[in-house]
């Protein structure tokens, strides 16, 4: 992960020339920023004075049945104020999603991607019942990583205050919305990227402790938590691998990053999970009536595994083919379940 910035760096052809900036306004005003899932956060913004206004366009891609569709609008010439984008404010913003309509976010963002959509919601429902801190942190990591890639929008501005940024393209999912100033969008991405990196670091440390505890005490005590956290981590790493292929131009760098990821962290998590699952039935064979005592008859665990069994059974043929998934620039789901399938199929 060191020096990897593909999640927020703009493509070289879209670089913003800092020499184009002549100065900033002395006054600041409050902008409210959203990713479009029902919540928003404040950013103090100031006007930017430039020599060439052409560099304030914002670009994004939207998945369509016939392939990704590119969109572009010119945005207002504003930047975050002297204090930048607050990580504490962003963290609270993420917490609102977790505590609120998280399942709606999953449905909207993943758009029914097989297996992963159901599994993320299963993990979330389990957390709602058990309130396990590290599972919550892993869900927050998933949210933060995906919002780092996401376009940002303005809310709460009167029509007369919106000089640029409104989307008029009838084919866009955000038609009628106002895209945030491109400089603020980038500053939010950088702040969000810092957040998910810290969350990932914490989650990995806690997962390591959970695995270690397995070999010193009851092997199955933390099995459900390990399974839930590993599922979310592998989902994020699948997305990360796709983004690396999609955004990084140097093929050698991409191949090394993806090879290192699959050979070490993915392999370690999957193989350790397999090792601690030997005394449990295959996920597709879980039967609460027969097996509840293996996991202390915990109702939340049993209900979650019943959901997992249904998900694995329904997508069995699909999952067994995912380990050989390859990158396709026109298919945002081309690497989905590449790693999570290894976790659940090997556990079978």
PDB file of C-alpha atoms in Angstrom, residues 18-279:
ATOM      1  CA  UNK A  18      -1.267  24.845  -9.860  1.00  0.00           C
ATOM      2  CA  UNK A  19       0.432  27.635 -11.807  1.00  0.00           C
ATOM      3  CA  UNK A  20      -2.994  28.533 -13.164  1.00  0.00           C
ATOM      4  CA  UNK A  21      -4.079  29.871  -9.750  1.00  0.00           C
ATOM      5  CA  UNK A  22      -3.631  33.612  -9.220  1.00  0.00           C
ATOM      6  CA  UNK A  23      -5.014  33.749  -5.706  1.00  0.00           C
ATOM      7  CA  UNK A  24      -7.885  33.083  -3.309  1.00  0.00           C
ATOM      8  CA  UNK A  25     -10.692  35.171  -1.876  1.00  0.00           C
ATOM      9  CA  UNK A  26     -10.185  36.475   1.672  1.00  0.00           C
ATOM     10  CA  UNK A  27     -13.738  35.525   2.613  1.00  0.00           C
ATOM     11  CA  UNK A  28     -15.130  32.017   3.106  1.00  0.00           C
ATOM     12  CA  UNK A  29     -18.633  30.576   2.922  1.00  0.00           C
ATOM     13  CA  UNK A  30     -20.121  27.237   3.942  1.00  0.00           C
ATOM     14  CA  UNK A  31     -20.710  24.612   1.278  1.00  0.00           C
ATOM     15  CA  UNK A  32     -22.597  21.415   2.085  1.00  0.00           C
ATOM     16  CA  UNK A  33     -21.156  18.366   0.350  1.00  0.00           C
ATOM     17  CA  UNK A  34     -22.804  14.990  -0.255  1.00  0.00           C
ATOM     18  CA  UNK A  35     -22.176  11.747  -2.122  1.00  0.00           C
ATOM     19  CA  UNK A  36     -25.898  11.391  -2.672  1.00  0.00           C
ATOM     20  CA  UNK A  37     -26.914   8.848  -0.029  1.00  0.00           C
ATOM     21  CA  UNK A  38     -28.961  11.067   2.259  1.00  0.00           C
ATOM     22  CA  UNK A  39     -26.288  12.778   4.353  1.00  0.00           C
ATOM     23  CA  UNK A  40     -24.031  15.816   3.956  1.00  0.00           C
ATOM     24  CA  UNK A  41     -21.176  17.603   5.707  1.00  0.00           C
ATOM     25  CA  UNK A  42     -19.961  21.239   5.794  1.00  0.00           C
ATOM     26  CA  UNK A  43     -16.828  22.566   4.142  1.00  0.00           C
ATOM     27  CA  UNK A  44     -15.653  26.148   4.429  1.00  0.00           C
ATOM     28  CA  UNK A  45     -14.971  27.270   0.856  1.00  0.00           C
ATOM     29  CA  UNK A  46     -13.285  30.243  -0.792  1.00  0.00           C
ATOM     30  CA  UNK A  47     -13.331  31.464  -4.354  1.00  0.00           C
ATOM     31  CA  UNK A  48     -10.295  30.755  -6.527  1.00  0.00           C
ATOM     32  CA  UNK A  49      -8.965  33.306  -9.010  1.00  0.00           C
ATOM     33  CA  UNK A  50      -7.383  31.762 -12.078  1.00  0.00           C
ATOM     34  CA  UNK A  51      -5.886  32.621 -15.422  1.00  0.00           C
ATOM     35  CA  UNK A  52      -7.626  29.842 -17.358  1.00  0.00           C
ATOM     36  CA  UNK A  53     -11.097  28.635 -16.342  1.00  0.00           C
ATOM     37  CA  UNK A  54     -10.997  25.499 -18.494  1.00  0.00           C
ATOM     38  CA  UNK A  55      -9.443  23.395 -15.747  1.00  0.00           C
ATOM     39  CA  UNK A  56     -12.489  23.420 -13.462  1.00  0.00           C
ATOM     40  CA  UNK A  57     -14.322  20.597 -15.205  1.00  0.00           C
ATOM     41  CA  UNK A  58     -15.289  17.477 -13.280  1.00  0.00           C
ATOM     42  CA  UNK A  59     -15.300  14.058 -14.971  1.00  0.00           C
ATOM     43  CA  UNK A  60     -16.843  10.790 -13.867  1.00  0.00           C
ATOM     44  CA  UNK A  61     -18.018   7.440 -15.221  1.00  0.00           C
ATOM     45  CA  UNK A  62     -21.385   5.761 -14.739  1.00  0.00           C
ATOM     46  CA  UNK A  63     -21.999   2.033 -15.372  1.00  0.00           C
ATOM     47  CA  UNK A  64     -24.541   1.209 -18.060  1.00  0.00           C
ATOM     48  CA  UNK A  65     -25.711  -2.096 -19.536  1.00  0.00           C
ATOM     49  CA  UNK A  66     -23.921  -1.302 -22.783  1.00  0.00           C
ATOM     50  CA  UNK A  67     -20.746  -0.212 -20.959  1.00  0.00           C
ATOM     51  CA  UNK A  68     -19.462   2.704 -18.829  1.00  0.00           C
ATOM     52  CA  UNK A  69     -20.610   6.174 -19.867  1.00  0.00           C
ATOM     53  CA  UNK A  70     -18.407   9.255 -19.420  1.00  0.00           C
ATOM     54  CA  UNK A  71     -19.808  12.513 -18.049  1.00  0.00           C
ATOM     55  CA  UNK A  72     -18.341  15.989 -17.710  1.00  0.00           C
ATOM     56  CA  UNK A  73     -19.498  19.354 -16.342  1.00  0.00           C
ATOM     57  CA  UNK A  74     -17.766  22.633 -15.595  1.00  0.00           C
ATOM     58  CA  UNK A  75     -17.832  23.429 -11.888  1.00  0.00           C
ATOM     59  CA  UNK A  76     -17.626  26.565  -9.785  1.00  0.00           C
ATOM     60  CA  UNK A  77     -14.187  27.982  -9.043  1.00  0.00           C
ATOM     61  CA  UNK A  78     -13.962  27.273  -5.326  1.00  0.00           C
ATOM     62  CA  UNK A  79     -11.527  25.498  -3.042  1.00  0.00           C
ATOM     63  CA  UNK A  80     -11.722  24.391   0.586  1.00  0.00           C
ATOM     64  CA  UNK A  81     -10.740  27.169   2.992  1.00  0.00           C
ATOM     65  CA  UNK A  82      -7.595  27.463   5.077  1.00  0.00           C
ATOM     66  CA  UNK A  83      -8.626  24.641   7.408  1.00  0.00           C
ATOM     67  CA  UNK A  84      -9.198  22.224   4.549  1.00  0.00           C
ATOM     68  CA  UNK A  85     -11.552  19.250   4.893  1.00  0.00           C
ATOM     69  CA  UNK A  86     -11.882  18.077   8.501  1.00  0.00           C
ATOM     70  CA  UNK A  87     -11.187  14.369   9.034  1.00  0.00           C
ATOM     71  CA  UNK A  88     -13.319  14.478  12.192  1.00  0.00           C
ATOM     72  CA  UNK A  89     -16.269  15.882  10.245  1.00  0.00           C
ATOM     73  CA  UNK A  90     -15.796  13.250   7.538  1.00  0.00           C
ATOM     74  CA  UNK A  91     -15.650  10.496  10.149  1.00  0.00           C
ATOM     75  CA  UNK A  92     -18.954  11.677  11.650  1.00  0.00           C
ATOM     76  CA  UNK A  93     -20.408  11.791   8.140  1.00  0.00           C
ATOM     77  CA  UNK A  94     -19.448   8.143   7.597  1.00  0.00           C
ATOM     78  CA  UNK A  95     -20.898   7.215  10.990  1.00  0.00           C
ATOM     79  CA  UNK A  96     -24.279   8.615   9.910  1.00  0.00           C
ATOM     80  CA  UNK A  97     -24.315   6.229   6.970  1.00  0.00           C
ATOM     81  CA  UNK A  98     -23.392   3.274   9.177  1.00  0.00           C
ATOM     82  CA  UNK A  99     -25.978   4.127  11.814  1.00  0.00           C
ATOM     83  CA  UNK A 100     -28.645   5.038   9.261  1.00  0.00           C
ATOM     84  CA  UNK A 101     -29.513   3.765   5.806  1.00  0.00           C
ATOM     85  CA  UNK A 102     -26.457   1.618   5.149  1.00  0.00           C
ATOM     86  CA  UNK A 103     -28.345  -1.160   3.388  1.00  0.00           C
ATOM     87  CA  UNK A 104     -29.860   1.384   1.005  1.00  0.00           C
ATOM     88  CA  UNK A 105     -26.326   2.586   0.240  1.00  0.00           C
ATOM     89  CA  UNK A 106     -25.250  -1.002  -0.513  1.00  0.00           C
ATOM     90  CA  UNK A 107     -28.200  -1.558  -2.860  1.00  0.00           C
ATOM     91  CA  UNK A 108     -27.628   1.726  -4.662  1.00  0.00           C
ATOM     92  CA  UNK A 109     -23.840   1.541  -4.908  1.00  0.00           C
ATOM     93  CA  UNK A 110     -23.347  -2.140  -5.749  1.00  0.00           C
ATOM     94  CA  UNK A 111     -26.484  -2.265  -7.892  1.00  0.00           C
ATOM     95  CA  UNK A 112     -27.160  -5.926  -7.268  1.00  0.00           C
ATOM     96  CA  UNK A 113     -23.648  -7.259  -7.921  1.00  0.00           C
ATOM     97  CA  UNK A 114     -24.030 -11.021  -7.267  1.00  0.00           C
ATOM     98  CA  UNK A 115     -23.101 -12.360  -3.828  1.00  0.00           C
ATOM     99  CA  UNK A 116     -21.179  -9.329  -2.539  1.00  0.00           C
ATOM    100  CA  UNK A 117     -24.366  -7.241  -2.236  1.00  0.00           C
ATOM    101  CA  UNK A 118     -26.019  -9.920  -0.089  1.00  0.00           C
ATOM    102  CA  UNK A 119     -22.896 -10.661   1.945  1.00  0.00           C
ATOM    103  CA  UNK A 120     -22.230  -7.039   2.883  1.00  0.00           C
ATOM    104  CA  UNK A 121     -25.817  -6.713   4.067  1.00  0.00           C
ATOM    105  CA  UNK A 122     -25.503  -9.961   6.052  1.00  0.00           C
ATOM    106  CA  UNK A 123     -22.391  -8.622   7.790  1.00  0.00           C
ATOM    107  CA  UNK A 124     -24.189  -5.348   8.491  1.00  0.00           C
ATOM    108  CA  UNK A 125     -27.238  -7.089  10.012  1.00  0.00           C
ATOM    109  CA  UNK A 126     -24.949  -9.198  12.173  1.00  0.00           C
ATOM    110  CA  UNK A 127     -23.193  -6.067  13.411  1.00  0.00           C
ATOM    111  CA  UNK A 128     -26.529  -4.383  14.204  1.00  0.00           C
ATOM    112  CA  UNK A 129     -27.322  -7.247  16.555  1.00  0.00           C
ATOM    113  CA  UNK A 130     -23.893  -7.878  18.073  1.00  0.00           C
ATOM    114  CA  UNK A 131     -22.355  -4.363  17.900  1.00  0.00           C
ATOM    115  CA  UNK A 132     -18.842  -5.814  17.493  1.00  0.00           C
ATOM    116  CA  UNK A 133     -16.497  -2.798  17.155  1.00  0.00           C
ATOM    117  CA  UNK A 134     -14.082  -4.305  14.614  1.00  0.00           C
ATOM    118  CA  UNK A 135     -16.960  -5.336  12.316  1.00  0.00           C
ATOM    119  CA  UNK A 136     -18.307  -1.807  12.471  1.00  0.00           C
ATOM    120  CA  UNK A 137     -14.833  -0.496  11.657  1.00  0.00           C
ATOM    121  CA  UNK A 138     -14.565  -2.813   8.661  1.00  0.00           C
ATOM    122  CA  UNK A 139     -17.934  -1.612   7.334  1.00  0.00           C
ATOM    123  CA  UNK A 140     -16.754   1.967   7.774  1.00  0.00           C
ATOM    124  CA  UNK A 141     -13.599   1.052   5.824  1.00  0.00           C
ATOM    125  CA  UNK A 142     -15.729  -0.320   2.972  1.00  0.00           C
ATOM    126  CA  UNK A 143     -17.833   2.842   2.946  1.00  0.00           C
ATOM    127  CA  UNK A 144     -14.841   5.198   3.094  1.00  0.00           C
ATOM    128  CA  UNK A 145     -12.996   3.397   0.306  1.00  0.00           C
ATOM    129  CA  UNK A 146     -15.974   3.499  -2.037  1.00  0.00           C
ATOM    130  CA  UNK A 147     -16.792   7.134  -1.297  1.00  0.00           C
ATOM    131  CA  UNK A 148     -13.170   8.023  -2.066  1.00  0.00           C
ATOM    132  CA  UNK A 149     -13.900   6.984  -5.667  1.00  0.00           C
ATOM    133  CA  UNK A 150     -17.258   8.765  -5.722  1.00  0.00           C
ATOM    134  CA  UNK A 151     -18.206  12.105  -7.270  1.00  0.00           C
ATOM    135  CA  UNK A 152     -19.282  14.739  -4.737  1.00  0.00           C
ATOM    136  CA  UNK A 153     -22.231  17.118  -5.020  1.00  0.00           C
ATOM    137  CA  UNK A 154     -23.458  20.365  -3.509  1.00  0.00           C
ATOM    138  CA  UNK A 155     -26.704  20.644  -1.573  1.00  0.00           C
ATOM    139  CA  UNK A 156     -28.526  23.535   0.067  1.00  0.00           C
ATOM    140  CA  UNK A 157     -27.611  26.253  -2.443  1.00  0.00           C
ATOM    141  CA  UNK A 158     -30.259  28.504  -3.951  1.00  0.00           C
ATOM    142  CA  UNK A 159     -30.565  28.313  -7.741  1.00  0.00           C
ATOM    143  CA  UNK A 160     -29.240  31.840  -8.168  1.00  0.00           C
ATOM    144  CA  UNK A 161     -26.087  30.889  -6.242  1.00  0.00           C
ATOM    145  CA  UNK A 162     -25.279  27.996  -8.550  1.00  0.00           C
ATOM    146  CA  UNK A 163     -23.278  29.419 -11.408  1.00  0.00           C
ATOM    147  CA  UNK A 164     -21.941  26.121 -12.768  1.00  0.00           C
ATOM    148  CA  UNK A 165     -21.980  22.423 -12.040  1.00  0.00           C
ATOM    149  CA  UNK A 166     -25.597  21.412 -12.611  1.00  0.00           C
ATOM    150  CA  UNK A 167     -26.007  18.162 -14.548  1.00  0.00           C
ATOM    151  CA  UNK A 168     -28.462  18.432 -17.449  1.00  0.00           C
ATOM    152  CA  UNK A 169     -27.633  15.137 -19.168  1.00  0.00           C
ATOM    153  CA  UNK A 170     -30.822  13.078 -19.102  1.00  0.00           C
ATOM    154  CA  UNK A 171     -28.834   9.825 -19.167  1.00  0.00           C
ATOM    155  CA  UNK A 172     -26.970  10.588 -15.951  1.00  0.00           C
ATOM    156  CA  UNK A 173     -27.982   9.136 -12.596  1.00  0.00           C
ATOM    157  CA  UNK A 174     -27.316  12.535 -11.042  1.00  0.00           C
ATOM    158  CA  UNK A 175     -29.371  14.577 -13.508  1.00  0.00           C
ATOM    159  CA  UNK A 176     -30.461  17.826 -11.871  1.00  0.00           C
ATOM    160  CA  UNK A 177     -27.806  17.575  -9.149  1.00  0.00           C
ATOM    161  CA  UNK A 178     -24.977  20.076  -8.730  1.00  0.00           C
ATOM    162  CA  UNK A 179     -21.454  18.662  -8.910  1.00  0.00           C
ATOM    163  CA  UNK A 180     -19.116  20.074  -6.254  1.00  0.00           C
ATOM    164  CA  UNK A 181     -16.244  22.322  -7.360  1.00  0.00           C
ATOM    165  CA  UNK A 182     -13.515  20.085  -8.755  1.00  0.00           C
ATOM    166  CA  UNK A 183     -10.890  21.359  -6.297  1.00  0.00           C
ATOM    167  CA  UNK A 184     -13.151  20.598  -3.327  1.00  0.00           C
ATOM    168  CA  UNK A 185     -13.989  17.209  -4.819  1.00  0.00           C
ATOM    169  CA  UNK A 186     -10.282  16.374  -4.909  1.00  0.00           C
ATOM    170  CA  UNK A 187      -9.674  17.682  -1.389  1.00  0.00           C
ATOM    171  CA  UNK A 188     -12.522  15.506  -0.091  1.00  0.00           C
ATOM    172  CA  UNK A 189     -11.054  12.487  -1.898  1.00  0.00           C
ATOM    173  CA  UNK A 190      -7.650  13.003  -0.294  1.00  0.00           C
ATOM    174  CA  UNK A 191      -9.161  13.383   3.186  1.00  0.00           C
ATOM    175  CA  UNK A 192     -11.382  10.328   2.674  1.00  0.00           C
ATOM    176  CA  UNK A 193      -8.384   8.342   1.380  1.00  0.00           C
ATOM    177  CA  UNK A 194      -6.470   9.147   4.570  1.00  0.00           C
ATOM    178  CA  UNK A 195      -9.436   7.951   6.609  1.00  0.00           C
ATOM    179  CA  UNK A 196      -9.812   4.571   4.947  1.00  0.00           C
ATOM    180  CA  UNK A 197      -6.082   3.920   5.179  1.00  0.00           C
ATOM    181  CA  UNK A 198      -6.189   4.454   8.932  1.00  0.00           C
ATOM    182  CA  UNK A 199      -9.282   2.270   9.207  1.00  0.00           C
ATOM    183  CA  UNK A 200      -7.633  -0.503   7.189  1.00  0.00           C
ATOM    184  CA  UNK A 201      -4.551  -0.360   9.389  1.00  0.00           C
ATOM    185  CA  UNK A 202      -6.699  -0.699  12.520  1.00  0.00           C
ATOM    186  CA  UNK A 203      -8.814  -3.504  11.061  1.00  0.00           C
ATOM    187  CA  UNK A 204      -5.748  -5.502  10.004  1.00  0.00           C
ATOM    188  CA  UNK A 205      -4.190  -5.135  13.449  1.00  0.00           C
ATOM    189  CA  UNK A 206      -7.382  -6.281  15.161  1.00  0.00           C
ATOM    190  CA  UNK A 207      -7.830  -9.176  12.729  1.00  0.00           C
ATOM    191  CA  UNK A 208      -4.277 -10.279  13.490  1.00  0.00           C
ATOM    192  CA  UNK A 209      -5.061 -10.296  17.220  1.00  0.00           C
ATOM    193  CA  UNK A 210      -8.233 -12.300  16.573  1.00  0.00           C
ATOM    194  CA  UNK A 211      -6.337 -14.921  14.584  1.00  0.00           C
ATOM    195  CA  UNK A 212      -3.656 -15.101  17.283  1.00  0.00           C
ATOM    196  CA  UNK A 213      -6.247 -15.656  19.996  1.00  0.00           C
ATOM    197  CA  UNK A 214      -7.593 -18.661  18.092  1.00  0.00           C
ATOM    198  CA  UNK A 215      -4.408 -20.586  18.766  1.00  0.00           C
ATOM    199  CA  UNK A 216      -4.204 -19.693  22.420  1.00  0.00           C
ATOM    200  CA  UNK A 217      -7.809 -20.307  23.483  1.00  0.00           C
ATOM    201  CA  UNK A 218     -11.075 -21.648  22.074  1.00  0.00           C
ATOM    202  CA  UNK A 219     -10.557 -21.951  18.326  1.00  0.00           C
ATOM    203  CA  UNK A 220     -14.139 -21.063  17.434  1.00  0.00           C
ATOM    204  CA  UNK A 221     -14.751 -18.220  19.880  1.00  0.00           C
ATOM    205  CA  UNK A 222     -13.892 -15.470  17.400  1.00  0.00           C
ATOM    206  CA  UNK A 223     -14.664 -17.419  14.219  1.00  0.00           C
ATOM    207  CA  UNK A 224     -17.814 -15.426  13.315  1.00  0.00           C
ATOM    208  CA  UNK A 225     -16.031 -12.085  13.756  1.00  0.00           C
ATOM    209  CA  UNK A 226     -13.031 -13.251  11.723  1.00  0.00           C
ATOM    210  CA  UNK A 227     -15.338 -14.442   8.937  1.00  0.00           C
ATOM    211  CA  UNK A 228     -17.272 -11.156   8.802  1.00  0.00           C
ATOM    212  CA  UNK A 229     -14.176  -8.942   8.888  1.00  0.00           C
ATOM    213  CA  UNK A 230     -12.321 -11.078   6.332  1.00  0.00           C
ATOM    214  CA  UNK A 231     -15.293 -10.917   3.967  1.00  0.00           C
ATOM    215  CA  UNK A 232     -15.353  -7.118   4.049  1.00  0.00           C
ATOM    216  CA  UNK A 233     -11.568  -6.792   3.737  1.00  0.00           C
ATOM    217  CA  UNK A 234     -11.451  -9.073   0.702  1.00  0.00           C
ATOM    218  CA  UNK A 235     -14.310  -7.131  -0.883  1.00  0.00           C
ATOM    219  CA  UNK A 236     -12.363  -3.894  -0.502  1.00  0.00           C
ATOM    220  CA  UNK A 237      -9.204  -5.493  -1.906  1.00  0.00           C
ATOM    221  CA  UNK A 238     -11.119  -6.719  -4.969  1.00  0.00           C
ATOM    222  CA  UNK A 239     -12.198  -3.152  -5.620  1.00  0.00           C
ATOM    223  CA  UNK A 240      -8.680  -1.914  -4.996  1.00  0.00           C
ATOM    224  CA  UNK A 241      -7.290  -4.342  -7.533  1.00  0.00           C
ATOM    225  CA  UNK A 242      -9.832  -3.195 -10.120  1.00  0.00           C
ATOM    226  CA  UNK A 243      -8.982   0.454  -9.454  1.00  0.00           C
ATOM    227  CA  UNK A 244      -5.293  -0.289  -9.837  1.00  0.00           C
ATOM    228  CA  UNK A 245      -5.861  -1.836 -13.268  1.00  0.00           C
ATOM    229  CA  UNK A 246      -8.268   0.948 -14.213  1.00  0.00           C
ATOM    230  CA  UNK A 247      -6.246   3.968 -13.100  1.00  0.00           C
ATOM    231  CA  UNK A 248      -2.536   3.103 -13.112  1.00  0.00           C
ATOM    232  CA  UNK A 249      -0.848   3.408 -16.514  1.00  0.00           C
ATOM    233  CA  UNK A 250       2.333   1.453 -15.745  1.00  0.00           C
ATOM    234  CA  UNK A 251       1.568  -2.232 -16.423  1.00  0.00           C
ATOM    235  CA  UNK A 252       4.597  -3.437 -14.450  1.00  0.00           C
ATOM    236  CA  UNK A 253       3.457  -1.490 -11.377  1.00  0.00           C
ATOM    237  CA  UNK A 254      -0.072  -2.892 -11.698  1.00  0.00           C
ATOM    238  CA  UNK A 255       1.109  -6.479 -12.082  1.00  0.00           C
ATOM    239  CA  UNK A 256       3.446  -6.240  -9.086  1.00  0.00           C
ATOM    240  CA  UNK A 257       0.791  -4.636  -6.885  1.00  0.00           C
ATOM    241  CA  UNK A 258      -1.817  -7.264  -7.754  1.00  0.00           C
ATOM    242  CA  UNK A 259       0.622 -10.182  -7.483  1.00  0.00           C
ATOM    243  CA  UNK A 260       1.877  -9.007  -4.082  1.00  0.00           C
ATOM    244  CA  UNK A 261      -1.691  -8.570  -2.858  1.00  0.00           C
ATOM    245  CA  UNK A 262      -2.820 -12.039  -3.926  1.00  0.00           C
ATOM    246  CA  UNK A 263       0.291 -13.887  -2.808  1.00  0.00           C
ATOM    247  CA  UNK A 264       0.553 -12.417   0.681  1.00  0.00           C
ATOM    248  CA  UNK A 265      -2.383 -10.678   2.414  1.00  0.00           C
ATOM    249  CA  UNK A 266      -5.164 -12.462   0.494  1.00  0.00           C
ATOM    250  CA  UNK A 267      -3.432 -15.836   0.780  1.00  0.00           C
ATOM    251  CA  UNK A 268      -2.732 -15.412   4.481  1.00  0.00           C
ATOM    252  CA  UNK A 269      -6.308 -14.421   5.361  1.00  0.00           C
ATOM    253  CA  UNK A 270      -7.902 -17.188   3.283  1.00  0.00           C
ATOM    254  CA  UNK A 271      -5.557 -19.956   4.472  1.00  0.00           C
ATOM    255  CA  UNK A 272      -5.747 -18.991   8.136  1.00  0.00           C
ATOM    256  CA  UNK A 273      -9.529 -18.917   7.906  1.00  0.00           C
ATOM    257  CA  UNK A 274      -9.504 -22.371   6.344  1.00  0.00           C
ATOM    258  CA  UNK A 275      -7.318 -23.630   9.175  1.00  0.00           C
ATOM    259  CA  UNK A 276      -9.690 -22.433  11.900  1.00  0.00           C
ATOM    260  CA  UNK A 277     -12.787 -23.732  10.089  1.00  0.00           C
ATOM    261  CA  UNK A 278     -11.924 -27.430  10.195  1.00  0.00           C
ATOM    262  CA  UNK A 279     -14.370 -28.255  12.999  1.00  0.00           C
TER     263      UNK A 279
END
